[in-house]
Amino acid sequence: MKDLGQLSYFLGIAVTHHAGGLFLSQKKYAMEIIDRARMSSCKSSPTPIDTKPKLSATSSTPFEDPTLYMSLAGTLQYLTFTRPDITYAVQQVCLFMHDPKDEHMQALKHILCYIQGTIGHGLHLYPSSTSTLVSYTDADWGGCPDTRRSTYGSSAEAEYRVIANVVSESCWLRNLLLELHCPILKATLVYCDNVSAIYLAGNLIQHQRTKHIEMDIHFVCEKVARGQVQVLHVPSRYQIADIFTKGLPLVLFEDFRDSLSVHRPLASTAGELLGAPSKIVGAPSKIDVNVTTVEEPSSVPSHGRTSSQEATEEGSSVVANYNYGRTFFRAISRKKVLPQL
């Protein structure tokens, strides 16, 4: 076995090491996509997708070169590994790969115009200053513009299904970290902007209208009762998951993109990050949420049994008691933290 030193380039992803962590970029790959589409001189766009209604399958005439469309849409999927800010836009154009229309190609070109203007952006990874898992959940309910069908009957049910999926994923991550001898002793924080779904998570109820999601309700409520999960309310203005479910205005989009740690490369002055995460404009005051510590198997030593986690809330409390303070989420502060999704 030969030591080749630090990783610098792998599968089209450039890896830059710095004092704060890692910077992952696919700039070369993105430029190749733009060249393939013959859009090297295109005008940049501030966002990858408009806020107008979603694309329709019957909106315009068929695109003349579906092979080109499928090729470009497929290559954009790989770019989302280091550019999560384009995930929703790419997902939308990929829905119509079997029968692309002219409107769909225009939406794809819109994405390329955005990439052209942010060609140097990449994903920054930082060491976490806390040992708490934090997640944000949001559901796209009734999003099909052609049928208006939804996988679930109501927005509360759709949101609750997403909460159940996130809780399931967090359980897997907790077990993985436990095997790596990095146990999580604090409850996983799950932020949701649907009050009805939050009440369902904290109250085990039996009702005719919720019997079809009864298994999910029991699963989440069990984790909440054990202190492994806390489902908390977050105002829609600070719901980071919205960047993956809808087109956003420029201000919101840039704020949430910063929250995902997608920025330009490092600057060479004073060790500061160029375009590092900053506090969201107009964010509410800090509030403290008491977090229950969870007992892990005795095979891994534990160090303490209580702690607190910074979160955010506007208005009244739903699950936890909030006390207003000064700052915003740790997940989007300028501290060195991992993207919290």
Coordinates of C-alpha atoms in Angstrom, one line a residue:
M1 CA 0.0 0.0 0.0
K2 CA 1.4 3.4 -1.0
D3 CA 0.5 6.7 0.7
L4 CA -0.4 9.2 -2.0
G5 CA -0.8 12.1 0.5
Q6 CA -3.8 14.2 1.0
L7 CA -6.7 13.8 -1.4
S8 CA -6.9 16.6 -4.0
Y9 CA -9.1 15.3 -6.8
F10 CA -11.5 12.4 -7.0
L11 CA -14.2 11.6 -9.5
G12 CA -14.4 15.1 -10.8
I13 CA -14.5 16.7 -7.3
A14 CA -11.6 19.0 -6.3
V15 CA -10.8 18.8 -2.6
T16 CA -9.0 21.7 -1.0
H17 CA -7.7 21.4 2.6
H18 CA -7.6 24.4 4.8
A19 CA -7.4 25.2 8.5
G20 CA -11.1 25.2 9.0
G21 CA -11.9 22.0 7.1
L22 CA -12.5 21.0 3.5
F23 CA -13.8 22.8 0.4
L24 CA -15.3 20.5 -2.3
S25 CA -15.8 21.9 -5.8
Q26 CA -16.8 20.7 -9.2
K27 CA -15.8 23.8 -11.1
K28 CA -14.2 22.0 -14.0
Y29 CA -17.1 19.6 -14.4
A30 CA -19.6 22.5 -14.3
M31 CA -17.7 24.3 -17.1
E32 CA -17.8 21.2 -19.2
I33 CA -21.6 21.1 -18.8
I34 CA -21.9 24.7 -19.9
D35 CA -19.7 24.2 -22.9
R36 CA -21.7 21.1 -23.9
A37 CA -24.8 23.3 -23.9
R38 CA -23.0 26.0 -25.9
M39 CA -23.8 28.6 -23.2
S40 CA -20.3 29.8 -22.3
S41 CA -21.2 33.4 -23.0
C42 CA -24.7 33.3 -21.4
K43 CA -25.9 35.9 -19.0
S44 CA -25.8 34.8 -15.3
S45 CA -29.0 34.3 -13.3
P46 CA -29.2 35.1 -9.5
T47 CA -31.3 31.9 -8.8
P48 CA -31.5 28.5 -10.4
I49 CA -35.4 28.5 -10.6
D50 CA -38.2 31.0 -10.7
T51 CA -40.8 31.4 -8.1
K52 CA -43.6 30.9 -10.7
P53 CA -45.7 27.7 -10.7
K54 CA -44.1 24.4 -11.3
L55 CA -43.4 23.0 -14.7
S56 CA -46.2 21.2 -16.5
A57 CA -46.1 18.1 -18.7
T58 CA -48.5 19.7 -21.2
S59 CA -47.4 23.3 -21.3
S60 CA -45.7 23.7 -24.7
T61 CA -44.4 22.0 -27.8
P62 CA -41.9 19.0 -27.6
F63 CA -38.2 19.9 -27.6
E64 CA -36.5 19.1 -30.8
D65 CA -33.5 17.3 -29.3
P66 CA -34.6 15.2 -26.3
T67 CA -31.2 13.4 -26.3
L68 CA -29.4 16.6 -25.5
Y69 CA -32.0 17.4 -22.8
M70 CA -31.5 14.0 -21.1
S71 CA -27.7 14.3 -21.3
L72 CA -27.6 17.8 -19.7
A73 CA -30.2 16.9 -17.0
G74 CA -28.3 13.7 -16.1
T75 CA -25.0 15.5 -15.8
L76 CA -26.6 18.2 -13.5
Q77 CA -27.6 15.4 -11.1
Y78 CA -24.0 14.6 -10.4
L79 CA -23.2 18.3 -9.9
T80 CA -25.7 18.4 -7.0
F81 CA -23.2 16.5 -4.8
T82 CA -21.3 19.7 -4.1
R83 CA -24.0 22.1 -5.2
P84 CA -27.1 21.3 -3.1
D85 CA -28.4 24.8 -3.9
I86 CA -29.5 23.5 -7.3
T87 CA -31.0 20.2 -6.1
Y88 CA -34.7 21.3 -6.4
A89 CA -34.3 22.9 -9.8
V90 CA -32.5 19.8 -11.2
Q91 CA -35.1 17.6 -9.7
Q92 CA -37.9 19.5 -11.5
V93 CA -36.3 19.3 -15.0
C94 CA -35.5 15.6 -14.5
L95 CA -39.2 14.9 -14.0
F96 CA -39.7 15.4 -17.8
M97 CA -36.7 13.5 -19.2
H98 CA -39.0 11.0 -21.0
D99 CA -40.8 13.8 -22.9
P100 CA -39.2 17.2 -22.6
K101 CA -40.9 20.3 -23.9
D102 CA -39.5 23.7 -24.9
E103 CA -40.5 25.1 -21.5
H104 CA -38.5 22.4 -19.8
M105 CA -35.4 23.2 -21.8
Q106 CA -35.8 26.9 -20.9
A107 CA -35.9 25.9 -17.2
L108 CA -32.7 23.8 -17.7
K109 CA -31.0 26.7 -19.4
H110 CA -32.0 28.8 -16.5
I111 CA -30.1 26.5 -14.2
L112 CA -27.0 26.7 -16.4
C113 CA -27.2 30.5 -16.3
Y114 CA -27.2 30.3 -12.5
I115 CA -24.2 27.9 -12.5
Q116 CA -22.4 30.3 -14.9
G117 CA -22.7 33.1 -12.4
T118 CA -21.6 30.9 -9.4
I119 CA -19.1 28.7 -11.2
G120 CA -16.6 28.9 -8.4
H121 CA -19.0 28.0 -5.6
G122 CA -18.6 24.8 -3.7
L123 CA -19.4 23.0 -0.5
H124 CA -17.5 23.9 2.7
L125 CA -17.2 21.2 5.4
Y126 CA -16.3 22.3 8.9
P127 CA -15.7 20.4 12.2
S128 CA -18.8 20.6 14.3
S129 CA -18.7 22.6 17.6
T130 CA -21.6 20.5 19.0
S131 CA -22.5 16.8 19.2
T132 CA -26.2 17.4 18.5
L133 CA -27.9 16.2 15.3
V134 CA -30.1 18.9 13.8
S135 CA -32.5 18.5 10.9
Y136 CA -35.1 20.5 9.0
T137 CA -38.2 19.0 7.4
D138 CA -40.6 20.2 4.7
A139 CA -43.0 18.5 2.4
D140 CA -44.2 19.3 -1.1
W141 CA -47.9 18.7 -0.7
G142 CA -50.1 18.6 -3.8
G143 CA -47.3 19.9 -6.0
C144 CA -48.2 18.4 -9.3
P145 CA -49.7 21.3 -11.5
D146 CA -51.4 18.8 -13.8
T147 CA -53.4 16.6 -11.4
R148 CA -52.9 18.4 -8.0
R149 CA -52.7 14.9 -6.5
S150 CA -50.8 14.4 -3.3
T151 CA -49.3 11.3 -1.8
Y152 CA -51.1 12.1 1.4
G153 CA -54.5 13.5 2.1
S154 CA -53.6 16.7 4.0
S155 CA -50.6 18.9 4.5
A156 CA -50.3 17.8 8.1
E157 CA -50.1 14.1 7.0
A158 CA -47.5 14.9 4.4
E159 CA -45.4 16.9 6.8
Y160 CA -45.7 14.1 9.4
R161 CA -44.6 11.5 6.9
V162 CA -41.5 13.5 6.3
I163 CA -40.8 13.9 10.0
A164 CA -41.1 10.1 10.4
N165 CA -38.5 9.6 7.5
V166 CA -36.1 12.1 9.2
V167 CA -36.5 10.4 12.6
S168 CA -35.7 7.1 10.9
E169 CA -32.6 8.5 9.2
S170 CA -31.5 10.1 12.5
C171 CA -31.7 6.8 14.3
W172 CA -29.5 5.2 11.7
L173 CA -27.0 8.1 12.0
R174 CA -27.0 7.8 15.8
N175 CA -26.2 4.1 15.6
L176 CA -23.5 4.7 13.1
L177 CA -21.8 7.3 15.3
L178 CA -22.2 4.9 18.2
E179 CA -20.2 2.2 16.4
L180 CA -17.6 4.9 15.6
H181 CA -17.3 5.6 19.4
C182 CA -18.8 9.0 19.0
P183 CA -22.2 8.5 20.8
I184 CA -24.8 11.2 20.6
L185 CA -26.0 11.9 24.1
K186 CA -28.4 14.7 23.2
A187 CA -31.8 14.5 21.6
T188 CA -32.0 14.9 17.8
L189 CA -33.7 18.2 17.0
V190 CA -36.2 18.1 14.2
Y191 CA -37.5 21.4 13.0
C192 CA -40.9 21.6 11.2
D193 CA -43.1 24.6 10.2
N194 CA -46.4 22.7 10.4
V195 CA -48.0 23.0 13.9
S196 CA -50.4 20.2 13.4
A197 CA -47.6 17.7 12.5
I198 CA -45.7 18.9 15.6
Y199 CA -48.7 18.2 17.9
L200 CA -49.1 14.7 16.4
A201 CA -45.4 14.1 17.2
G202 CA -45.9 15.0 20.9
N203 CA -49.3 13.5 21.5
L204 CA -50.1 9.8 20.8
I205 CA -53.7 10.0 19.6
Q206 CA -56.1 7.5 18.1
H207 CA -58.4 9.0 15.5
Q208 CA -60.2 7.9 12.4
R209 CA -58.5 10.6 10.3
T210 CA -55.0 9.5 11.3
K211 CA -55.3 5.7 11.3
H212 CA -53.6 5.3 8.0
I213 CA -50.4 7.0 9.4
E214 CA -50.7 5.3 12.8
M215 CA -47.4 3.4 12.5
D216 CA -45.5 6.6 11.8
I217 CA -47.2 8.3 14.7
H218 CA -46.3 5.5 17.1
F219 CA -42.7 5.4 15.8
V220 CA -42.1 9.1 16.2
C221 CA -43.9 9.4 19.5
E222 CA -41.8 6.5 20.9
K223 CA -38.6 8.3 20.1
V224 CA -39.9 11.5 21.5
A225 CA -41.0 9.7 24.7
R226 CA -37.5 8.2 25.1
G227 CA -35.9 11.6 24.8
Q228 CA -34.0 10.7 21.6
V229 CA -35.9 13.2 19.4
Q230 CA -37.5 16.6 19.9
V231 CA -39.8 18.0 17.2
L232 CA -39.8 21.8 17.3
H233 CA -41.4 24.6 15.4
V234 CA -39.5 26.8 13.1
P235 CA -41.1 29.8 11.3
S236 CA -41.3 29.5 7.5
R237 CA -38.9 32.4 7.1
Y238 CA -36.1 30.3 8.6
Q239 CA -37.1 26.9 7.3
I240 CA -33.9 25.9 5.5
A241 CA -35.6 22.8 3.9
D242 CA -37.7 25.1 1.7
I243 CA -34.7 25.4 -0.6
F244 CA -35.3 21.8 -1.6
T245 CA -39.1 22.0 -2.1
K246 CA -39.9 25.3 -3.9
G247 CA -38.5 28.2 -5.9
L248 CA -37.6 31.0 -3.5
P249 CA -37.1 34.8 -3.8
L250 CA -33.5 36.0 -4.1
V251 CA -33.1 37.1 -0.5
L252 CA -34.4 33.9 1.0
F253 CA -32.5 31.7 -1.5
E254 CA -29.2 33.4 -0.7
D255 CA -29.8 33.1 3.0
F256 CA -30.6 29.4 2.8
R257 CA -27.7 28.7 0.4
D258 CA -25.4 30.2 3.0
S259 CA -27.0 27.9 5.6
L260 CA -26.0 24.9 3.4
S261 CA -22.3 26.2 3.5
V262 CA -22.3 26.7 -0.3
H263 CA -19.9 29.6 -1.0
R264 CA -17.0 30.8 -3.0
P265 CA -13.5 29.4 -2.4
L266 CA -11.3 30.5 0.5
A267 CA -9.8 34.0 0.5
S268 CA -6.1 34.3 1.3
T269 CA -6.4 37.1 3.8
A270 CA -6.4 36.6 7.6
G271 CA -7.6 33.0 7.2
E272 CA -11.2 34.2 6.7
L273 CA -13.7 32.5 4.5
L274 CA -14.9 34.4 1.5
G275 CA -18.7 34.3 1.6
A276 CA -18.8 32.4 4.9
P277 CA -22.1 31.8 6.5
S278 CA -23.6 34.9 8.1
K279 CA -26.6 35.5 10.2
I280 CA -29.9 35.6 8.3
V281 CA -31.2 39.2 8.0
G282 CA -34.1 39.8 10.2
A283 CA -33.7 36.6 12.2
P284 CA -35.5 36.5 15.5
S285 CA -33.7 36.4 18.8
K286 CA -32.0 33.4 20.2
I287 CA -34.0 31.1 22.3
D288 CA -32.9 28.2 24.5
V289 CA -34.4 24.8 24.2
N290 CA -33.9 22.3 27.0
V291 CA -32.7 19.1 25.4
T292 CA -33.0 15.7 27.1
T293 CA -29.9 13.6 27.2
V294 CA -30.2 10.0 26.0
E295 CA -28.7 7.0 27.6
E296 CA -26.6 5.0 25.1
P297 CA -25.4 1.4 25.5
S298 CA -22.9 1.0 28.3
S299 CA -20.2 -0.2 25.8
V300 CA -19.4 3.4 25.1
P301 CA -18.6 5.8 28.0
S302 CA -20.8 8.8 28.4
H303 CA -19.7 12.2 29.7
G304 CA -22.7 14.1 31.2
R305 CA -26.4 13.8 31.2
T306 CA -27.9 17.3 30.5
S307 CA -27.2 20.1 28.0
S308 CA -29.0 22.8 26.0
Q309 CA -29.2 23.5 22.3
E310 CA -29.8 26.8 20.6
A311 CA -32.8 26.9 18.3
T312 CA -35.3 29.4 17.0
E313 CA -39.0 30.1 17.5
E314 CA -41.5 32.9 16.9
G315 CA -44.6 33.1 18.9
S316 CA -45.8 30.5 21.4
S317 CA -44.2 27.3 22.4
V318 CA -45.5 24.0 20.9
V319 CA -43.2 21.3 22.3
A320 CA -40.5 23.0 24.3
N321 CA -40.3 26.1 26.5
Y322 CA -38.5 29.0 24.8
N323 CA -36.7 32.0 26.2
Y324 CA -35.7 34.7 23.9
G325 CA -32.0 35.7 23.8
R326 CA -29.8 37.3 21.1
T327 CA -28.5 35.1 18.3
F328 CA -29.8 32.7 15.7
F329 CA -29.3 29.0 14.9
R330 CA -25.8 27.6 15.4
A331 CA -26.5 25.8 12.2
I332 CA -26.2 29.0 10.2
S333 CA -23.7 31.0 12.4
R334 CA -20.2 31.9 11.3
K335 CA -18.8 29.3 13.6
K336 CA -17.1 26.3 12.2
V337 CA -20.0 23.8 11.9
L338 CA -21.2 21.2 9.5
P339 CA -24.2 21.8 7.3
Q340 CA -27.1 20.8 9.4
L341 CA -29.8 19.2 7.3

